[in-house]
Short mmCIF file of C-alpha atoms in Angstrom, two decimals:
data_model
loop_
_atom_site.label_atom_id
_atom_site.label_comp_id
_atom_site.label_asym_id
_atom_site.label_seq_id
_atom_site.Cartn_x
_atom_site.Cartn_y
_atom_site.Cartn_z
CA MET A 105 6.36 2.69 22.59
CA HIS A 106 5.29 0.90 25.77
CA PRO A 107 8.25 0.45 28.16
CA LEU A 108 7.36 -2.95 29.61
CA PRO A 109 9.66 -5.74 30.88
CA SER A 110 11.29 -7.91 28.23
CA ASP A 111 10.73 -11.31 29.95
CA LYS A 112 9.40 -14.03 27.68
CA PRO A 113 5.70 -14.78 28.07
CA THR A 114 4.59 -17.95 29.73
CA ALA A 115 2.34 -20.11 27.60
CA SER A 116 1.16 -23.69 27.41
CA VAL A 117 -0.34 -23.33 23.94
CA LYS A 118 1.32 -21.65 20.99
CA PRO A 119 -0.73 -18.66 19.78
CA GLU A 120 -2.16 -18.23 16.30
CA ILE A 121 -0.07 -15.63 14.45
CA THR A 122 -1.60 -13.91 11.41
CA ILE A 123 -0.27 -11.29 9.01
CA SER A 124 -2.89 -8.77 7.88
CA SER A 125 -3.76 -8.91 4.19
CA ALA A 126 -4.30 -5.12 4.35
CA SER A 127 -0.60 -4.52 4.92
CA GLY A 128 2.60 -4.28 2.92
CA PHE A 129 3.83 -2.38 -0.11
CA CYS A 130 1.36 -0.42 -2.23
CA PHE A 131 1.73 -0.85 -6.00
CA GLY A 132 3.77 2.35 -6.31
CA VAL A 133 6.43 1.11 -3.91
CA VAL A 134 6.37 -2.37 -5.47
CA TYR A 135 7.12 -0.82 -8.86
CA ALA A 136 9.97 1.36 -7.55
CA VAL A 137 11.61 -1.61 -5.83
CA GLU A 138 11.18 -3.78 -8.93
CA VAL A 139 12.80 -1.10 -11.12
CA ALA A 140 15.73 -0.84 -8.72
CA GLU A 141 16.24 -4.60 -8.45
CA ALA A 142 16.00 -5.12 -12.21
CA TYR A 143 18.68 -2.49 -12.80
CA LEU A 144 20.94 -3.81 -10.03
CA ALA A 145 20.69 -7.32 -11.48
CA GLU A 146 22.70 -6.04 -14.45
CA HIS A 147 24.75 -3.20 -12.92
CA PRO A 148 26.99 -2.95 -9.84
CA TYR A 149 25.23 0.09 -8.37
CA LEU A 150 22.33 2.52 -8.77
CA TYR A 151 21.87 5.97 -7.27
CA CYS A 152 18.50 6.72 -5.65
CA LEU A 153 17.32 10.24 -4.88
CA GLY A 154 16.35 9.87 -1.21
CA ASP A 155 15.34 6.68 0.58
CA ILE A 156 13.55 4.48 -1.94
CA VAL A 157 10.99 3.74 0.79
CA HIS A 158 10.58 4.96 4.37
CA ASN A 159 11.72 1.68 5.86
CA ASP A 160 15.31 1.33 7.05
CA GLU A 161 15.30 -2.48 6.87
CA GLU A 162 14.29 -2.47 3.18
CA VAL A 163 16.75 0.32 2.38
CA ARG A 164 19.58 -1.71 3.95
CA ARG A 165 18.55 -4.79 1.95
CA LEU A 166 18.75 -2.86 -1.31
CA GLN A 167 21.97 -1.09 -0.32
CA ALA A 168 23.54 -4.53 0.04
CA LYS A 169 22.64 -5.07 -3.63
CA GLY A 170 24.27 -1.80 -4.69
CA LEU A 171 21.67 0.92 -4.12
CA ARG A 172 23.31 4.24 -3.18
CA ILE A 173 21.15 6.85 -1.47
CA ILE A 174 21.89 10.45 -2.49
CA SER A 175 20.42 13.92 -1.99
CA HIS A 176 19.64 16.68 -4.48
CA ALA A 177 22.92 18.36 -3.54
CA ASP A 178 24.78 15.35 -4.98
CA LEU A 179 23.30 15.63 -8.48
CA PRO A 180 25.82 18.11 -9.97
CA ARG A 181 28.68 15.62 -9.43
CA LEU A 182 26.87 12.67 -11.04
CA SER A 183 27.28 13.55 -14.71
CA GLY A 184 26.75 10.48 -16.88
CA GLU A 185 25.28 8.39 -14.04
CA THR A 186 21.84 6.79 -13.66
CA VAL A 187 19.56 7.98 -10.86
CA LEU A 188 16.28 6.46 -9.68
CA ILE A 189 13.31 8.69 -8.88
CA ARG A 190 11.27 6.96 -6.18
CA ALA A 191 7.48 6.61 -5.99
CA HIS A 192 6.97 9.94 -4.18
CA GLY A 193 7.74 11.89 -7.37
CA GLU A 194 9.91 14.98 -7.92
CA PRO A 195 9.46 18.67 -8.82
CA PRO A 196 10.29 19.89 -12.36
CA GLU A 197 13.58 21.36 -11.09
CA THR A 198 14.94 17.86 -10.52
CA TYR A 199 14.35 16.85 -14.14
CA ALA A 200 15.93 20.11 -15.34
CA MET A 201 19.00 19.54 -13.18
CA ALA A 202 19.36 15.98 -14.45
CA LEU A 203 19.21 17.20 -18.05
CA GLN A 204 21.73 19.94 -17.32
CA HIS A 205 24.26 17.49 -15.88
CA GLY A 206 23.72 14.64 -18.31
CA ILE A 207 22.09 12.32 -15.78
CA ARG A 208 19.88 9.45 -16.94
CA LEU A 209 16.73 9.14 -14.84
CA LEU A 210 14.88 5.94 -14.04
CA ASP A 211 11.49 7.43 -13.20
CA ALA A 212 9.54 5.23 -10.79
CA SER A 213 7.11 7.97 -9.75
CA CYS A 214 3.77 6.51 -8.68
CA PRO A 215 1.10 6.99 -11.40
CA VAL A 216 -1.33 8.30 -8.77
CA VAL A 217 1.19 10.97 -7.75
CA LEU A 218 1.91 11.91 -11.38
CA LYS A 219 -1.82 12.35 -12.03
CA LEU A 220 -2.04 14.64 -8.99
CA GLN A 221 0.93 16.69 -10.20
CA ASN A 222 -0.78 17.15 -13.57
CA ARG A 223 -4.05 18.26 -11.97
CA ILE A 224 -2.24 20.89 -9.90
CA ARG A 225 -0.42 22.25 -12.96
CA GLU A 226 -3.74 22.59 -14.81
CA ILE A 227 -5.18 25.06 -12.28
CA ASP A 228 -1.96 26.98 -11.55
CA ARG A 229 -3.07 30.58 -12.18
CA PRO A 230 -2.33 33.84 -10.30
CA GLU A 231 -5.91 34.31 -9.11
CA VAL A 232 -6.11 30.81 -7.56
CA GLN A 233 -5.92 29.97 -3.85
CA LEU A 234 -4.63 26.41 -3.56
CA LEU A 235 -4.76 24.43 -0.33
CA LEU A 236 -2.72 21.25 -0.02
CA LEU A 237 -3.36 18.85 2.84
CA GLY A 238 0.06 17.40 3.50
CA THR A 239 3.12 17.09 5.68
CA VAL A 240 5.63 19.91 5.16
CA GLY A 241 8.93 18.47 3.97
CA HIS A 242 7.47 15.12 2.90
CA PRO A 243 8.98 14.21 -0.50
CA GLU A 244 5.59 13.88 -2.19
CA VAL A 245 4.61 17.34 -0.94
CA VAL A 246 7.92 18.81 -2.12
CA GLY A 247 7.23 17.39 -5.57
CA LEU A 248 3.68 18.77 -5.60
CA LEU A 249 4.72 22.25 -4.51
CA GLY A 250 7.25 22.28 -7.34
CA GLN A 251 4.38 22.19 -9.85
CA ILE A 252 3.04 25.55 -8.62
CA GLN A 253 4.46 28.72 -10.16
CA GLN A 254 1.60 31.25 -9.98
CA ALA A 255 -1.14 30.25 -7.53
CA GLU A 256 -1.11 31.26 -3.87
CA VAL A 257 -0.52 28.01 -1.99
CA PHE A 258 -1.15 26.98 1.61
CA VAL A 259 0.05 23.66 3.04
CA VAL A 260 -2.19 22.56 5.92
CA SER A 261 -2.23 19.56 8.22
CA THR A 262 -5.34 20.16 10.36
CA PRO A 263 -8.81 21.73 10.05
CA GLU A 264 -7.76 24.30 12.65
CA GLU A 265 -5.03 25.54 10.33
CA VAL A 266 -7.61 26.01 7.57
CA ALA A 267 -9.77 28.10 9.90
CA ALA A 268 -6.84 30.44 10.55
CA LEU A 269 -5.82 31.03 6.91
CA PRO A 270 -6.15 34.50 5.31
CA LEU A 271 -8.49 33.25 2.58
CA ASP A 272 -10.44 35.44 0.16
CA PRO A 273 -13.90 33.83 -0.35
CA ASN A 274 -14.24 35.57 -3.72
CA ARG A 275 -11.18 33.94 -5.32
CA PRO A 276 -11.12 30.56 -7.10
CA THR A 277 -10.14 28.08 -4.39
CA TYR A 278 -9.03 24.46 -4.70
CA LEU A 279 -8.21 21.74 -2.19
CA PHE A 280 -5.86 18.85 -2.97
CA SER A 281 -4.30 16.27 -0.69
CA GLN A 282 -1.12 14.29 -0.35
CA THR A 283 -2.19 10.86 -1.61
CA THR A 284 -1.53 8.96 1.63
CA LYS A 285 -3.49 11.14 4.07
CA ALA A 286 -6.31 9.61 6.13
CA PRO A 287 -9.86 9.98 4.71
CA ALA A 288 -11.24 11.18 8.07
CA LEU A 289 -8.66 13.98 8.21
CA PHE A 290 -9.39 14.95 4.61
CA GLU A 291 -13.13 15.17 5.32
CA ALA A 292 -12.50 17.34 8.38
CA VAL A 293 -10.36 19.70 6.31
CA VAL A 294 -13.04 19.80 3.59
CA LYS A 295 -15.66 20.91 6.14
CA ALA A 296 -13.35 23.57 7.55
CA LEU A 297 -12.66 24.95 4.07
CA GLN A 298 -16.30 24.94 2.96
CA ALA A 299 -17.18 26.93 6.07
CA ARG A 300 -14.75 29.61 4.87
CA VAL A 301 -15.16 29.33 1.09
CA PRO A 302 -18.47 27.62 0.19
CA HIS A 303 -17.68 27.48 -3.53
CA ALA A 304 -14.25 25.85 -3.05
CA ILE A 305 -13.52 23.02 -5.47
CA ILE A 306 -12.64 19.82 -3.64
CA ALA A 307 -10.30 17.42 -5.44
CA ASP A 308 -10.27 14.07 -3.66
CA THR A 309 -6.76 12.95 -4.54
CA LEU A 310 -6.35 10.26 -1.87
CA CYS A 311 -4.95 6.96 -3.06
CA ARG A 312 -7.78 4.46 -2.65
CA GLN A 313 -5.39 1.53 -2.41
CA VAL A 314 -4.09 3.19 0.75
CA SER A 315 -7.34 4.56 2.21
CA ASN A 316 -9.27 1.33 1.55
CA ARG A 317 -6.92 -0.45 3.93
CA GLU A 318 -8.15 1.46 6.96
CA PRO A 319 -11.48 -0.34 7.58
CA LYS A 320 -9.88 -3.72 6.85
CA LEU A 321 -7.03 -2.97 9.23
CA PHE A 322 -9.46 -1.80 11.91
CA GLU A 323 -11.42 -5.06 11.73
CA PHE A 324 -8.22 -7.10 11.71
CA ALA A 325 -6.85 -5.35 14.80
CA ARG A 326 -10.16 -5.77 16.62
CA SER A 327 -10.10 -9.52 15.97
CA GLN A 328 -6.67 -10.01 17.58
CA ASP A 329 -5.57 -10.14 21.22
CA VAL A 330 -2.39 -8.23 20.38
CA VAL A 331 -1.23 -6.39 17.25
CA ILE A 332 2.44 -5.93 16.36
CA PHE A 333 2.61 -3.09 13.83
CA VAL A 334 5.79 -3.03 11.74
CA ALA A 335 6.90 0.17 10.00
CA GLY A 336 9.81 2.55 9.63
CA ARG A 337 10.07 5.42 12.09
CA LYS A 338 9.95 7.93 9.21
CA SER A 339 6.79 6.50 7.66
CA SER A 340 3.90 8.99 7.74
CA ASN A 341 1.58 6.29 6.47
CA GLY A 342 2.84 3.96 9.19
CA LYS A 343 1.95 6.42 11.93
CA ALA A 344 -1.52 6.94 10.45
CA LEU A 345 -2.28 3.23 10.09
CA PHE A 346 -0.89 2.46 13.54
CA SER A 347 -3.39 4.92 15.01
CA ILE A 348 -6.15 2.88 13.32
CA CYS A 349 -4.85 -0.27 15.02
CA GLN A 350 -4.66 1.49 18.38
CA ALA A 351 -8.23 2.73 18.06
CA ALA A 352 -9.42 -0.83 17.42
CA ASN A 353 -7.11 -2.55 19.89
CA PRO A 354 -5.24 -0.80 22.74
CA ARG A 355 -2.79 -3.71 22.81
CA SER A 356 -1.14 -2.53 19.59
CA TYR A 357 2.61 -1.95 19.53
CA TYR A 358 4.80 -0.19 16.95
CA ILE A 359 8.16 -1.72 16.01
CA SER A 360 10.61 -1.23 13.17
CA SER A 361 12.49 -4.54 13.60
CA PRO A 362 11.81 -7.91 15.29
CA GLU A 363 14.36 -7.20 18.02
CA GLU A 364 12.18 -4.39 19.39
CA ILE A 365 9.45 -6.78 20.53
CA GLN A 366 9.00 -6.93 24.31
CA TRP A 367 7.67 -10.34 25.19
CA ALA A 368 5.50 -9.09 28.05
CA TRP A 369 3.34 -7.42 25.37
CA LEU A 370 2.20 -10.89 24.30
CA GLU A 371 1.31 -12.18 27.77
CA GLY A 372 -1.84 -14.30 27.60
CA ALA A 373 -2.40 -13.67 23.88
CA GLN A 374 -3.84 -16.50 21.80
CA ARG A 375 -4.31 -14.43 18.63
CA ILE A 376 -1.38 -12.26 17.59
CA GLY A 377 -1.77 -10.06 14.52
CA ILE A 378 1.06 -8.57 12.49
CA ALA A 379 0.37 -5.51 10.35
CA GLY A 380 2.38 -2.91 8.49
CA ALA A 381 2.39 0.25 6.41
CA THR A 382 2.45 0.72 2.63
CA SER A 383 6.22 1.07 3.08
CA THR A 384 6.61 -2.20 5.02
CA PRO A 385 7.98 -5.13 2.97
CA GLN A 386 6.24 -8.49 3.22
CA TRP A 387 9.53 -10.21 4.04
CA LEU A 388 9.94 -8.06 7.16
CA MET A 389 6.48 -8.98 8.47
CA GLU A 390 7.31 -12.64 7.78
CA LYS A 391 10.55 -12.18 9.72
CA VAL A 392 8.63 -10.75 12.67
CA LYS A 393 6.24 -13.71 12.55
CA ALA A 394 9.11 -16.20 12.52
CA HIS A 395 10.78 -14.36 15.42
CA ILE A 396 7.62 -14.63 17.53
CA GLU A 397 7.08 -18.28 16.57
CA ALA A 398 10.64 -19.19 17.53
CA HIS A 399 10.30 -17.67 20.97
CA PHE A 400 6.96 -19.31 21.69
CA GLU A 401 8.44 -22.60 20.52
CA SER A 402 11.16 -22.29 23.15
CA VAL A 403 8.67 -21.25 25.85
CA VAL A 404 6.32 -24.18 25.19
CA GLN A 405 9.19 -26.64 25.18
#
């Protein structure tokens, strides 16, 4: 993200390199990967509906073990096969299609997401105005929208969008959120909605395992000279957490693989921190650490 020269840094002392404890897979992703690996240990292949995680390096690792990424359009031709549902969850239509075509589902939907889906179904009535803070097209959001059959629904991403909605203050109004959104953004959207509909019911559906990482990550980034943030380019959570690092430490750099590191970034650094998203595997952060260590070893020698 910062086009600097790629010369190796000069150093007489090897820096201290630390991986943030507030980084790496959340429990939902851990479970999905474990389900996939357990199945692949006994079968030659497994279909997965979409990328199992928004990290290309981890997807490639699992593809080498037999994971096959498919789309919803592929389901009709997979009669008799087994398909993994990833942590993001799916709409009811996916389960119906699987039943129709005789597909066995391995459901690794995150329990936090499933609870949110259930809460949305419970208030799905024609008179309801439902606001969902989320990213349009994100798989979790697609799964959540699939639960709604009757309510009027608005997907929003900023407080400004809430201010512009054609809301009726006299109708029952609910606010839910994609589980991985930032708490500060959620609070801003809450204030914007309450200014329009004071009686709106606010459902805080953020995943605390994700949101609780933010203050820890901020302190970690502030304690380092440089932060190397490792995440997939498609990771919404990665972009959000990287912004936390940048706010704490302007010398924060986003990479998706070790080869993207530009050594001039590390010039003069004695404390180098490595952090990642909830979709970043621990092994990839360890690989980045080893890559940096190897280069400093050669510089010092």
